[in-house]
Short mmCIF file of C-alpha atoms (C1' of nucleotides) in Angstrom, two decimals:
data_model
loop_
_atom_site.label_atom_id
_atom_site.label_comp_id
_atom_site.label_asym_id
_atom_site.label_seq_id
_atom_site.Cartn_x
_atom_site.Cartn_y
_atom_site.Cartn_z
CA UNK A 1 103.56 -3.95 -31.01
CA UNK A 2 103.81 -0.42 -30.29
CA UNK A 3 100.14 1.25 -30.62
CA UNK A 4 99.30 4.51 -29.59
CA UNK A 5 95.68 4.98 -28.45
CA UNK A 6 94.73 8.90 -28.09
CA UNK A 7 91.67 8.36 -25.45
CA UNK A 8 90.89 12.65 -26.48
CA UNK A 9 90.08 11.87 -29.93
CA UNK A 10 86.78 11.40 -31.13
CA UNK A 11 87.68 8.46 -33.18
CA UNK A 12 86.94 5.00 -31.64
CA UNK A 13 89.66 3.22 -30.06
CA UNK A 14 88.75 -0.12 -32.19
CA UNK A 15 89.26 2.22 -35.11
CA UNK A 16 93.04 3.56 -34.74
CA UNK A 17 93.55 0.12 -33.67
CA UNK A 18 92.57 -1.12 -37.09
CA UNK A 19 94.31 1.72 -38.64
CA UNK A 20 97.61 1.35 -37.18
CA UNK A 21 97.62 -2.55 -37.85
CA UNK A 22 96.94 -2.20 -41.78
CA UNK A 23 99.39 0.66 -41.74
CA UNK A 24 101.74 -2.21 -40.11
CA UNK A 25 101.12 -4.35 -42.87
CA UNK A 26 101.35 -2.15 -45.44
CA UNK A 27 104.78 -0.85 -44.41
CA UNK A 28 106.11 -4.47 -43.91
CA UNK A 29 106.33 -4.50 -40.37
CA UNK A 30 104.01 -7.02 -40.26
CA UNK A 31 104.61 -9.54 -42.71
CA UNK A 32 102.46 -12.56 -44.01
CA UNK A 33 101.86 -15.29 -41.35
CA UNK A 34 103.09 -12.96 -38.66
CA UNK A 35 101.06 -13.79 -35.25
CA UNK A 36 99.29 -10.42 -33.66
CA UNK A 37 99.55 -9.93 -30.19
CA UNK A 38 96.81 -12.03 -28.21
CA UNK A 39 93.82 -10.19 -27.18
CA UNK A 40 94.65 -10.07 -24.04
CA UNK A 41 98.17 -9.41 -24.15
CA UNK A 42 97.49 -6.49 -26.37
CA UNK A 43 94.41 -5.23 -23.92
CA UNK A 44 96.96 -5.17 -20.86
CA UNK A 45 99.30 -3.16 -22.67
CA UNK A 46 97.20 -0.93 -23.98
CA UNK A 47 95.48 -0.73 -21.36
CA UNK A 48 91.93 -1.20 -22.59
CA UNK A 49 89.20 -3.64 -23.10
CA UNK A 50 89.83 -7.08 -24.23
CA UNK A 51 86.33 -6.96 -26.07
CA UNK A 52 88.16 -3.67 -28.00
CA UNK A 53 90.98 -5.27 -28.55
CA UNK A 54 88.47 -8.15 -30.08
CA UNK A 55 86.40 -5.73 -31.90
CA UNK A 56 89.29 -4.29 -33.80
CA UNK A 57 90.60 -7.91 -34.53
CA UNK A 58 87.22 -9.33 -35.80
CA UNK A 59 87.22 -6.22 -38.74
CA UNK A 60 90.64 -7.06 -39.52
CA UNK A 61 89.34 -10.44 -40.50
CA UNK A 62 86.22 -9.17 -41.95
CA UNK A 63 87.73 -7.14 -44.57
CA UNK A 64 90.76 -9.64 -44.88
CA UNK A 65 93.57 -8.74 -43.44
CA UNK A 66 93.88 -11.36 -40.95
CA UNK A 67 93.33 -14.92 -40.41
CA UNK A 68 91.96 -16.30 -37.05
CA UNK A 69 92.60 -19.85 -35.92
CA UNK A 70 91.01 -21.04 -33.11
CA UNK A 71 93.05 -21.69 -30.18
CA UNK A 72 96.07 -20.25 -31.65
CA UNK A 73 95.80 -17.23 -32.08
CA UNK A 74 95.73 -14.06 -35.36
CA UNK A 75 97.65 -14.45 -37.94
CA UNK A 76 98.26 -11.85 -40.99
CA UNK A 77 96.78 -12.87 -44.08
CA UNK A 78 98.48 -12.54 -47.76
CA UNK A 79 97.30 -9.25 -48.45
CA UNK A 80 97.61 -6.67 -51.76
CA UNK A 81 99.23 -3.97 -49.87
CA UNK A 82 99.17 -1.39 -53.15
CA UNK A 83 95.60 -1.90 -53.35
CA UNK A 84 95.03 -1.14 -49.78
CA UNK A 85 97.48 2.07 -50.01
CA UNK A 86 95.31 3.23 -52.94
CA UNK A 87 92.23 3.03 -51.39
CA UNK A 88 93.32 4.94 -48.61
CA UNK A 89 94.58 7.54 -50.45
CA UNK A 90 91.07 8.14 -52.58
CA UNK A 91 89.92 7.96 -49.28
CA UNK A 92 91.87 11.11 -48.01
CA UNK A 93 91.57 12.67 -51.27
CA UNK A 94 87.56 12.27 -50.94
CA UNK A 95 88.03 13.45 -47.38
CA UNK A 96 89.85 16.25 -48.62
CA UNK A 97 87.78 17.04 -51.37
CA UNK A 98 84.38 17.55 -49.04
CA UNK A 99 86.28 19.87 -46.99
CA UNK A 100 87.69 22.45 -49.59
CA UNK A 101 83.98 22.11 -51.40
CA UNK A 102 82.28 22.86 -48.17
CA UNK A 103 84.55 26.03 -47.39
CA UNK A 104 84.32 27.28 -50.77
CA UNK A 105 80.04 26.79 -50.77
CA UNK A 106 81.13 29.09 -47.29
CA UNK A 107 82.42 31.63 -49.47
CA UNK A 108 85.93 31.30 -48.28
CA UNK A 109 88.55 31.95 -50.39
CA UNK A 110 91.15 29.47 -51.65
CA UNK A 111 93.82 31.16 -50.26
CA UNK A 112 92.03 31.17 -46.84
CA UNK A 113 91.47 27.40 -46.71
CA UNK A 114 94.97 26.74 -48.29
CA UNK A 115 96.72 28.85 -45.19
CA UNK A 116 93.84 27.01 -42.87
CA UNK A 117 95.62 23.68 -44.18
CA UNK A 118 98.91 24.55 -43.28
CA UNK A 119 98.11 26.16 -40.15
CA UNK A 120 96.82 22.54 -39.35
CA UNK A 121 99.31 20.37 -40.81
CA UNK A 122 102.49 22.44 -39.62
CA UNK A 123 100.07 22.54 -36.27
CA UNK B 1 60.39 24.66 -45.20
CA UNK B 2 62.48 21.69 -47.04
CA UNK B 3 64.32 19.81 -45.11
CA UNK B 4 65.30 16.54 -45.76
CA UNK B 5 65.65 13.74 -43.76
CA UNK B 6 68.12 10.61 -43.76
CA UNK B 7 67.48 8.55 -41.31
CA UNK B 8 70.42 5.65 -42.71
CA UNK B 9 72.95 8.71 -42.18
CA UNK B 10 74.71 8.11 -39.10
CA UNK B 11 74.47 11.89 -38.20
CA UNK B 12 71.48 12.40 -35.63
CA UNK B 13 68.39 13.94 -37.27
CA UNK B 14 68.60 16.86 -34.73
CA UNK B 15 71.94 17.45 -36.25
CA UNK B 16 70.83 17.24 -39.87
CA UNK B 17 68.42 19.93 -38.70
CA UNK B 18 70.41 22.00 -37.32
CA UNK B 19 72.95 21.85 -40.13
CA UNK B 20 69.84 22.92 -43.21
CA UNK B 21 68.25 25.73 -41.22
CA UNK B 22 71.91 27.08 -40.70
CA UNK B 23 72.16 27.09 -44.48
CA UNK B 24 68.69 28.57 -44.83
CA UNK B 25 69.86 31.19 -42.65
CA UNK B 26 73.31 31.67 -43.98
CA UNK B 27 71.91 31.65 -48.00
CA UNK B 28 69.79 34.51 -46.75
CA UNK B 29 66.70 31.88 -47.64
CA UNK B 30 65.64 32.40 -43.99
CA UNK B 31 65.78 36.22 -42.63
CA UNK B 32 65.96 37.77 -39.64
CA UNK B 33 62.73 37.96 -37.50
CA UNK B 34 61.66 35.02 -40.01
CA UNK B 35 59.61 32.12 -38.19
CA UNK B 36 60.96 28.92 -38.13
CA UNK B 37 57.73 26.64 -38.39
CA UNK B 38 56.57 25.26 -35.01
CA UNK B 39 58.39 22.36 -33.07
CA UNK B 40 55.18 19.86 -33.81
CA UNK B 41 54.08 21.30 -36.88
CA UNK B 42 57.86 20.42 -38.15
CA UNK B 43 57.99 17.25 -36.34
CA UNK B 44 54.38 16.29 -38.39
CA UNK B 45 56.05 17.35 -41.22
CA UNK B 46 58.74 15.17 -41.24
CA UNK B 47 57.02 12.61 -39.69
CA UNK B 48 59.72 12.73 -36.27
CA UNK B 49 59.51 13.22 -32.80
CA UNK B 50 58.63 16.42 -31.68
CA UNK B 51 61.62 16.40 -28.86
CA UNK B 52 64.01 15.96 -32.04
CA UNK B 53 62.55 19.08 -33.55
CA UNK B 54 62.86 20.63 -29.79
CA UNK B 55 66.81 19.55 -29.46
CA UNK B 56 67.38 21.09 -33.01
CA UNK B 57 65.71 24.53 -31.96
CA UNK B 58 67.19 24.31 -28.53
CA UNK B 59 70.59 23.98 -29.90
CA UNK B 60 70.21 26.49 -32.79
CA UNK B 61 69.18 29.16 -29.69
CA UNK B 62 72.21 27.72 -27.34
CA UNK B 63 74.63 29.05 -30.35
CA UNK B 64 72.32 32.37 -30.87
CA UNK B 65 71.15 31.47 -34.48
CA UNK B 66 67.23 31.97 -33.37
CA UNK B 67 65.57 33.39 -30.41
CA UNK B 68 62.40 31.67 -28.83
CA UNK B 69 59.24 33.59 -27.91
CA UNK B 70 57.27 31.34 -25.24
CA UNK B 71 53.74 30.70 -26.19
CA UNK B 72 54.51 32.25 -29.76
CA UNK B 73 57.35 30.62 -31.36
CA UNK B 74 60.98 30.33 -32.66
CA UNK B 75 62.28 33.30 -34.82
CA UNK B 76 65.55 33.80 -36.68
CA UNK B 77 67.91 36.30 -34.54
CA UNK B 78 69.36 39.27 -35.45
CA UNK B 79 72.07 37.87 -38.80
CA UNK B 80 75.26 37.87 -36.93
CA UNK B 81 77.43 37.41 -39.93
CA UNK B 82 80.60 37.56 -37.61
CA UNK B 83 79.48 34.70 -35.74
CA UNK B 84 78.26 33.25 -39.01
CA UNK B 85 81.44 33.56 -40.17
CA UNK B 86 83.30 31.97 -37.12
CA UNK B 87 81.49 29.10 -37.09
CA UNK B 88 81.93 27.79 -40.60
CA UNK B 89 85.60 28.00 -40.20
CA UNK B 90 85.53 26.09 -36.94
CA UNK B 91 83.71 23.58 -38.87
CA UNK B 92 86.16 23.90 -42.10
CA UNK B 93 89.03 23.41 -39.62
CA UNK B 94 87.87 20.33 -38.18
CA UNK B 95 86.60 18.90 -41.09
CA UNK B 96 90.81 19.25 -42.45
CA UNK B 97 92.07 18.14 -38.93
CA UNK B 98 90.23 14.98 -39.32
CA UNK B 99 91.06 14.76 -43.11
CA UNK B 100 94.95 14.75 -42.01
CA UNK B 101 94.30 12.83 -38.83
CA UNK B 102 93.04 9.85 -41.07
CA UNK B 103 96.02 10.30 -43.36
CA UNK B 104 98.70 10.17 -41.11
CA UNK B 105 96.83 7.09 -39.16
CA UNK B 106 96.94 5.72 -42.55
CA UNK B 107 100.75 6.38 -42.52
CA UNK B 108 100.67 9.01 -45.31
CA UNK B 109 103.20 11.60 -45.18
CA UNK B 110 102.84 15.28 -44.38
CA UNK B 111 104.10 15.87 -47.77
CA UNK B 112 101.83 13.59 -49.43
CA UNK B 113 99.20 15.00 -47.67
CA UNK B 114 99.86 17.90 -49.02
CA UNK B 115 100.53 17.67 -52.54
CA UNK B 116 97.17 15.77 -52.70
CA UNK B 117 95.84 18.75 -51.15
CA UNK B 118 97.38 21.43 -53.38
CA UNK B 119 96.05 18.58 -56.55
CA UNK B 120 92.43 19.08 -55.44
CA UNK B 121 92.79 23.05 -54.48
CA UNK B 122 94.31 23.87 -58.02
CA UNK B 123 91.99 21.20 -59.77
CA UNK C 1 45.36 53.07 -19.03
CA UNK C 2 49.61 53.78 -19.54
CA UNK C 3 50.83 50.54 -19.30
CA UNK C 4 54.00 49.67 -20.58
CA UNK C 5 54.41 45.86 -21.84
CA UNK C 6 58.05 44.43 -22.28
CA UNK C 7 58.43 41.05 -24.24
CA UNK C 8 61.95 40.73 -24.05
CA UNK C 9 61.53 40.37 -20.39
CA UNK C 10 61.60 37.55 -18.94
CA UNK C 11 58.10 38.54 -16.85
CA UNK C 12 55.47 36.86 -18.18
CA UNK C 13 52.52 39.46 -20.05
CA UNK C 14 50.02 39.06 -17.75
CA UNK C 15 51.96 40.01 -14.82
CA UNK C 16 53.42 42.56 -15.72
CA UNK C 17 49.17 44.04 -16.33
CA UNK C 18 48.86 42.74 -12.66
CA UNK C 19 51.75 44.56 -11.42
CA UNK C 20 50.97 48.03 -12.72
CA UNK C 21 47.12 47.75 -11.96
CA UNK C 22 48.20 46.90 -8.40
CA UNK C 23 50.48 50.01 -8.44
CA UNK C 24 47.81 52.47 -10.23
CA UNK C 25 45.59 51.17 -7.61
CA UNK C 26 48.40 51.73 -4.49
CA UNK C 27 49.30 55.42 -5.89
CA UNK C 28 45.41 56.43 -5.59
CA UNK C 29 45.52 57.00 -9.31
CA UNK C 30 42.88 54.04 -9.53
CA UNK C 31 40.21 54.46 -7.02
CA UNK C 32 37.24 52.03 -5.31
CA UNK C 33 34.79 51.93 -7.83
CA UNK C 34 36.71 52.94 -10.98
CA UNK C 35 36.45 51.01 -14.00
CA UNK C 36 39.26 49.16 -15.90
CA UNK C 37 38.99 49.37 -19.54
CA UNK C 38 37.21 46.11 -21.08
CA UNK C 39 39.29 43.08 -21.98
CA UNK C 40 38.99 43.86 -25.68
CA UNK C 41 40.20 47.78 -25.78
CA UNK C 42 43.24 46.75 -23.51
CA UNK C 43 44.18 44.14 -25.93
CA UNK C 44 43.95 46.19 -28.40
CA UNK C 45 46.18 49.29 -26.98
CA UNK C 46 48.68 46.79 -25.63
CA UNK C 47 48.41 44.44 -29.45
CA UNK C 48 48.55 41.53 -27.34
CA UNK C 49 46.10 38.82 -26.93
CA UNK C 50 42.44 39.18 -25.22
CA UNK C 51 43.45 35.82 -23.06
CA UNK C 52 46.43 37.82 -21.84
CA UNK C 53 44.53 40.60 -20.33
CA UNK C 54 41.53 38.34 -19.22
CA UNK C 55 44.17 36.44 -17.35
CA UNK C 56 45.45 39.53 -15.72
CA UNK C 57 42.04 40.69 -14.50
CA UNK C 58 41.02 37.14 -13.47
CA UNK C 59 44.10 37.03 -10.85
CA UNK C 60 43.22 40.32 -9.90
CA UNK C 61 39.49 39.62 -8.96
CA UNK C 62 41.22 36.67 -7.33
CA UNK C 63 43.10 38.41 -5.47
CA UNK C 64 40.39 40.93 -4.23
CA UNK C 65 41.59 43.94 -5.99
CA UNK C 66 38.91 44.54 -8.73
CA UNK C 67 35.08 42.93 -9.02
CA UNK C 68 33.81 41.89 -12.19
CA UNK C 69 29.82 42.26 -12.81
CA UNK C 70 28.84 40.20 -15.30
CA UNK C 71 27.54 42.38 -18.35
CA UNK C 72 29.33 45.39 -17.27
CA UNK C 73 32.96 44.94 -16.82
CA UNK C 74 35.47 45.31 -13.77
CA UNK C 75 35.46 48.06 -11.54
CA UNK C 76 37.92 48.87 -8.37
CA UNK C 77 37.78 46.77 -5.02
CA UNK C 78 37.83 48.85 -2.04
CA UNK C 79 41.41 47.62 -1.12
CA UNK C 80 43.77 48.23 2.03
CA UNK C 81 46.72 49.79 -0.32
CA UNK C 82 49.09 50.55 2.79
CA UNK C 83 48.61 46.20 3.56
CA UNK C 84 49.68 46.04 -0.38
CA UNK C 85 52.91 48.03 -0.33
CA UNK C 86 53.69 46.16 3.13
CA UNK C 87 53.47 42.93 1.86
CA UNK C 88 55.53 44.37 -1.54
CA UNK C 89 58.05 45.27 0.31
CA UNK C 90 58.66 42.07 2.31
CA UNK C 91 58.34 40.41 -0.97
CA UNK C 92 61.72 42.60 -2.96
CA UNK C 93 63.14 42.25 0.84
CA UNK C 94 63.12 38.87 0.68
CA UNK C 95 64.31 38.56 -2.75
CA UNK C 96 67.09 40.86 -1.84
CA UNK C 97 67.98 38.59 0.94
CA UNK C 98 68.31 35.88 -1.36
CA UNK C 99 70.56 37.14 -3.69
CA UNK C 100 72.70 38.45 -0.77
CA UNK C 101 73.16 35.46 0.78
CA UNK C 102 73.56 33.23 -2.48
CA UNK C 103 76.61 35.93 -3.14
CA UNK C 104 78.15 35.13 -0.03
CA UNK C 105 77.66 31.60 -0.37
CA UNK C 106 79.89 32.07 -3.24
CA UNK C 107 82.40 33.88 -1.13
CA UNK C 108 81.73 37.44 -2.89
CA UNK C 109 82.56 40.11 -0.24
CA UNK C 110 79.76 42.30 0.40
CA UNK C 111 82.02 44.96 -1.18
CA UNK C 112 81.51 43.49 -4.58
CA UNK C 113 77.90 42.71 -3.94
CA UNK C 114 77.22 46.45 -3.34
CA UNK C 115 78.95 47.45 -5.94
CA UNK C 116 76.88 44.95 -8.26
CA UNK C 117 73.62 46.02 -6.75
CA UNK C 118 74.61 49.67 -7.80
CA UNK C 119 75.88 49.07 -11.36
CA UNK C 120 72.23 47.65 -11.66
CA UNK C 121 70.86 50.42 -10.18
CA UNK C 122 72.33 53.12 -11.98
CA UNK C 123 72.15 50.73 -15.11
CA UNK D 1 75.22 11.05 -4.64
CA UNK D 2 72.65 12.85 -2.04
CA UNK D 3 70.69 15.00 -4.39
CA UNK D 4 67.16 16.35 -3.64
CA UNK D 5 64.87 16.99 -6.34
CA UNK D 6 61.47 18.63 -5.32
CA UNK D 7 59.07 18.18 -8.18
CA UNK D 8 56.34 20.86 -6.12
CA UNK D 9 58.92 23.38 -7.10
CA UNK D 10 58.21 25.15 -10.05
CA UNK D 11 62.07 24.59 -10.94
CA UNK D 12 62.89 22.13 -13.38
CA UNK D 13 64.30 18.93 -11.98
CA UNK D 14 67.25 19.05 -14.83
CA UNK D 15 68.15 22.65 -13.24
CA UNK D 16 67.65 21.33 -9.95
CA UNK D 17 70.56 18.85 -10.74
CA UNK D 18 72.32 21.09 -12.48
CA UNK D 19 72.55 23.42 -9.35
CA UNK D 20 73.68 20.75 -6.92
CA UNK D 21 76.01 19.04 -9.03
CA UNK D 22 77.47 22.71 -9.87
CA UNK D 23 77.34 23.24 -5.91
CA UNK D 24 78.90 20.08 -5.17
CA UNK D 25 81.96 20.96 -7.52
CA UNK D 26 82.13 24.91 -6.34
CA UNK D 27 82.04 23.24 -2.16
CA UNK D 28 84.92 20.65 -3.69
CA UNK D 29 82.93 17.92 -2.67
CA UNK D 30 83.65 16.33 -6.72
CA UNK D 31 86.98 17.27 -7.81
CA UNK D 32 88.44 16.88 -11.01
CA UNK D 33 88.15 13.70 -12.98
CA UNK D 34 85.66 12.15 -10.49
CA UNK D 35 83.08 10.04 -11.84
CA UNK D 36 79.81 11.59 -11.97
CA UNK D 37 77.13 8.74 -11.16
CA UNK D 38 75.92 7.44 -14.82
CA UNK D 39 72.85 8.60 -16.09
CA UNK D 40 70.79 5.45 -15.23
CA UNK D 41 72.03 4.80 -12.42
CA UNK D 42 71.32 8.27 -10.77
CA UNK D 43 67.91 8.05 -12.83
CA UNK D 44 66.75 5.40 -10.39
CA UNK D 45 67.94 6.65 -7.58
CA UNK D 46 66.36 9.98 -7.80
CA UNK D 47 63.34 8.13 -9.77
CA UNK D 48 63.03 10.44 -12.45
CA UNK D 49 63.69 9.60 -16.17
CA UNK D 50 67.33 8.98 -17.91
CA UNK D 51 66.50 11.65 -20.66
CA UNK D 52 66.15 14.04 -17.78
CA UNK D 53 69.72 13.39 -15.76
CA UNK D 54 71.07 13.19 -19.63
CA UNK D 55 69.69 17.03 -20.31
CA UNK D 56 71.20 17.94 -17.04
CA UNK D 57 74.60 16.14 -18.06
CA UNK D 58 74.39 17.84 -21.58
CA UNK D 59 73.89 21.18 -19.76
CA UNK D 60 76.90 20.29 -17.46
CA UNK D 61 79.27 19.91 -20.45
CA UNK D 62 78.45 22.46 -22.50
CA UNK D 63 78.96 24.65 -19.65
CA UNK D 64 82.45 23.24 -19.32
CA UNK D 65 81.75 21.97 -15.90
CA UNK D 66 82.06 17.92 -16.84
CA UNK D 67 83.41 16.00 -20.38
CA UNK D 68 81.84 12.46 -21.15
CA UNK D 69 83.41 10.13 -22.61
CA UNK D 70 80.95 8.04 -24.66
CA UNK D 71 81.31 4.46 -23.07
CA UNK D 72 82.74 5.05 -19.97
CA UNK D 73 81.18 8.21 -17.93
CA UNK D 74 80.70 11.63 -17.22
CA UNK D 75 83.49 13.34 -15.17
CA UNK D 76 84.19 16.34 -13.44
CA UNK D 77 86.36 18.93 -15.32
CA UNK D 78 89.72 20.59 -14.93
CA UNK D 79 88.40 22.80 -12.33
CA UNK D 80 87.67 26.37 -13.88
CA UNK D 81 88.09 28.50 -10.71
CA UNK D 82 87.91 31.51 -13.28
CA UNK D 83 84.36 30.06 -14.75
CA UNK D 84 82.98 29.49 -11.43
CA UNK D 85 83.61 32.41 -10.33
CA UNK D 86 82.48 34.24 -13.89
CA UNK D 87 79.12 31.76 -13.76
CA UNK D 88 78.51 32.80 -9.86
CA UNK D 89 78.79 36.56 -10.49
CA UNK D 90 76.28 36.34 -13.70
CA UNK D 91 73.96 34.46 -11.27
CA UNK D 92 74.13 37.30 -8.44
CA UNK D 93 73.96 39.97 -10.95
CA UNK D 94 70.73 38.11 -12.74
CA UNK D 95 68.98 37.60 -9.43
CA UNK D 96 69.51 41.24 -8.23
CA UNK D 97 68.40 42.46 -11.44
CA UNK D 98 65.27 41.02 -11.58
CA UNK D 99 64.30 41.95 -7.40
CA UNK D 100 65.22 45.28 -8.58
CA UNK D 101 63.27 44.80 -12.05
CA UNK D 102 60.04 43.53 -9.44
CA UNK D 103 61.14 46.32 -7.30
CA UNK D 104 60.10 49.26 -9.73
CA UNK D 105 56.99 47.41 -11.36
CA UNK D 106 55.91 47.65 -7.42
CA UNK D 107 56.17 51.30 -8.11
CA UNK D 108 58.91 51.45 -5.44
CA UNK D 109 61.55 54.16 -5.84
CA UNK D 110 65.35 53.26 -6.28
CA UNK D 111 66.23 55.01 -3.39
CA UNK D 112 63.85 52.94 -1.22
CA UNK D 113 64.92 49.63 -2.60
CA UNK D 114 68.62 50.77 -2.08
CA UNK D 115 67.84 51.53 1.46
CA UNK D 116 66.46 47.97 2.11
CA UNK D 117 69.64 46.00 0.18
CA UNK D 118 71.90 48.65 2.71
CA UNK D 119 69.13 47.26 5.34
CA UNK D 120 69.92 43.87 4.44
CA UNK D 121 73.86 44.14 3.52
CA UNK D 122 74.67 45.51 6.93
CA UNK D 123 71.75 43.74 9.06
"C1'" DG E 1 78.22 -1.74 -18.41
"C1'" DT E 2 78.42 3.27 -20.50
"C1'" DG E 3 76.53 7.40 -23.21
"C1'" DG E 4 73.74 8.98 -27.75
"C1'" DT E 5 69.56 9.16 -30.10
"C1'" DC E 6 64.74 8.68 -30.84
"C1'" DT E 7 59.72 7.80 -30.05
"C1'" DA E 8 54.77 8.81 -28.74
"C1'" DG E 9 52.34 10.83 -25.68
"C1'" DA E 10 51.48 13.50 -21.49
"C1'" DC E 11 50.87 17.86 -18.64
"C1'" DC E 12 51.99 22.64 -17.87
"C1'" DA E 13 52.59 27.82 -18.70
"C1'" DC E 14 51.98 31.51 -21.92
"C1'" DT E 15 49.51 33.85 -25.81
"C1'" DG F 1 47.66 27.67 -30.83
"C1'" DT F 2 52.75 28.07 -28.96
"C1'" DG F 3 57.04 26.37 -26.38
"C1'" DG F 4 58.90 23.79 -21.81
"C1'" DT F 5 59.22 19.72 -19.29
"C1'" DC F 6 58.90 14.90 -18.31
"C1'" DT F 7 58.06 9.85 -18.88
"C1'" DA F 8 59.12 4.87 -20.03
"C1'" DG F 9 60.99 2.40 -23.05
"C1'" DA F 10 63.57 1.39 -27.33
"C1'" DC F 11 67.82 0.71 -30.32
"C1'" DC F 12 72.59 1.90 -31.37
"C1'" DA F 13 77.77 2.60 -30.75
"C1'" DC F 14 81.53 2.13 -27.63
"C1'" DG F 15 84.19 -0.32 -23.94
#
DNA sequence: GTGGTCTAGACCACT
DNA sequence: GTGGTCTAGACCACG
């Protein structure tokens, strides 16, 4: 399970968790009835709370992804990985969308936000 | 003064503050040596604490948007368009970091990233 | 009455009345007996509140320097001017000494400090 | 933690911390990444509210002198020997301006008030 | 446990 | 009236 947990950002460790487990399933590293690391296990090598490690785990189920059995362990569920990709991407695009609206309501020009964007993504 | 409140946001009410009179100010809807209405007559007005009104005002000052007259009252500072300026692009910038943050947490390529940019630009 | 009232200071109003009575009063150019103008014309030639000024005067009459007669206004205290600009003096010395030795705290040299003072000085 | 907070002072007790803590990191008594004590906990000790040790924490950050990390704790800063040194200067340079500023309300001339810093600088 | 935000009301200094 | 500070306690998100 190699996770990377960036402590600088400001987005919650639970969160890239969750992030970086869907993208797991999505790509097929992570297949149907695949077990996920313990809690704990996954804590020590991260390096972080068990009760993030838990948190992150518990939304997986809530939305689906996984299945928890008790005294086993987490399990990944049968899951539409298309769908999932999609809604991501409206999700970015939305993301997206907000930004270049905002920066235009600034009065900056297109061009400005476009070189803004690569300055960023080439970063 | 029209401000609008949302307190199911998750973005602090000082913040939400902040961000409206900044947009009074930058629309030219607020002008310099304007008064900004008082820290309880606001907080009546929107029916908050008057220490939220207070951490708006004090931050607005902190970034030199307004300048505060003891015993008389906040007023909008001298329309530093540079700074103006400055600041939305900070805020443009982050707003695209985190937009291609998400999307590569999500697993989507630079180049996807990108061409869904460019769709939305050129839309 | 020539005072000169800075709001940008940081010197509250009403001492900076107290201040230049005290002087006018020191450099003989107020004398035992003369009158101060009345609450309401100072107000009016500095355009700052009637409070202000009564505030002044009150610490004043406090402080032995002027009488008020009820009815009349507020005239000149007979007043022991070289005592004044004694205890003045001690005052800026001591406030002197405290920036000095705060600099050195920081590990300034004296060098620097001096040079400081004078850029200030010749401001 | 030994902070002393006089509330007889008319300093603000979030400055007062803000001081010591700044003194405590310029005397290398907290060096980088040290935990600062958490806002409740040095709220008790120093019986004063949590909103008050949280202003001087917010003040701390902003100035660059600590990060937080939301969950965890405040700590103590790369060490900025260049701000320190920047942020001590501004404080000499405000504090001799305004003895000098008191100075001439006094009505005493610059060349007197330079004798008495000379006075003081070589006493 | 930590910090982040907010409340409702208090007292003070300044105008 | 204004802003400046402080309190005592609450609820939330994060770990």
């Amino acid at each position: 399970m190699n996770l990377i947990i960036n402590t600088t950002l400001m987005v919650p460790i639970y969160e890239q968790i969750i992030d970086q487990i869907k993208k797991l399933i999505r790509d097929g590293e992570l297949k149907e009835n695949d077990a996920l690391p313990s809690v704990r296990s996954l804590s020590k090598e991260l390096k972080i709370s068990a009760l993030t490690v838990k948190k992150a785990y518990d939304n997986l189920e809530a939305e689906g992804f996984t299945v928890t059995v008790h005294g086993k362990g987490t399990y990944v569920a049968a899951a539409n990985t298309e769908l999932l990709l999609e809604e991501q991407k409206k999700e970015l695009e939305a993301d997206l969308e907000m930004a270049i609206q905002k920066g235009r309501r600034y009065g900056i020009s297109d061009e400005e936000i476009r070189s803004l964007f690569e300055l960023i993504l080439e970063g």
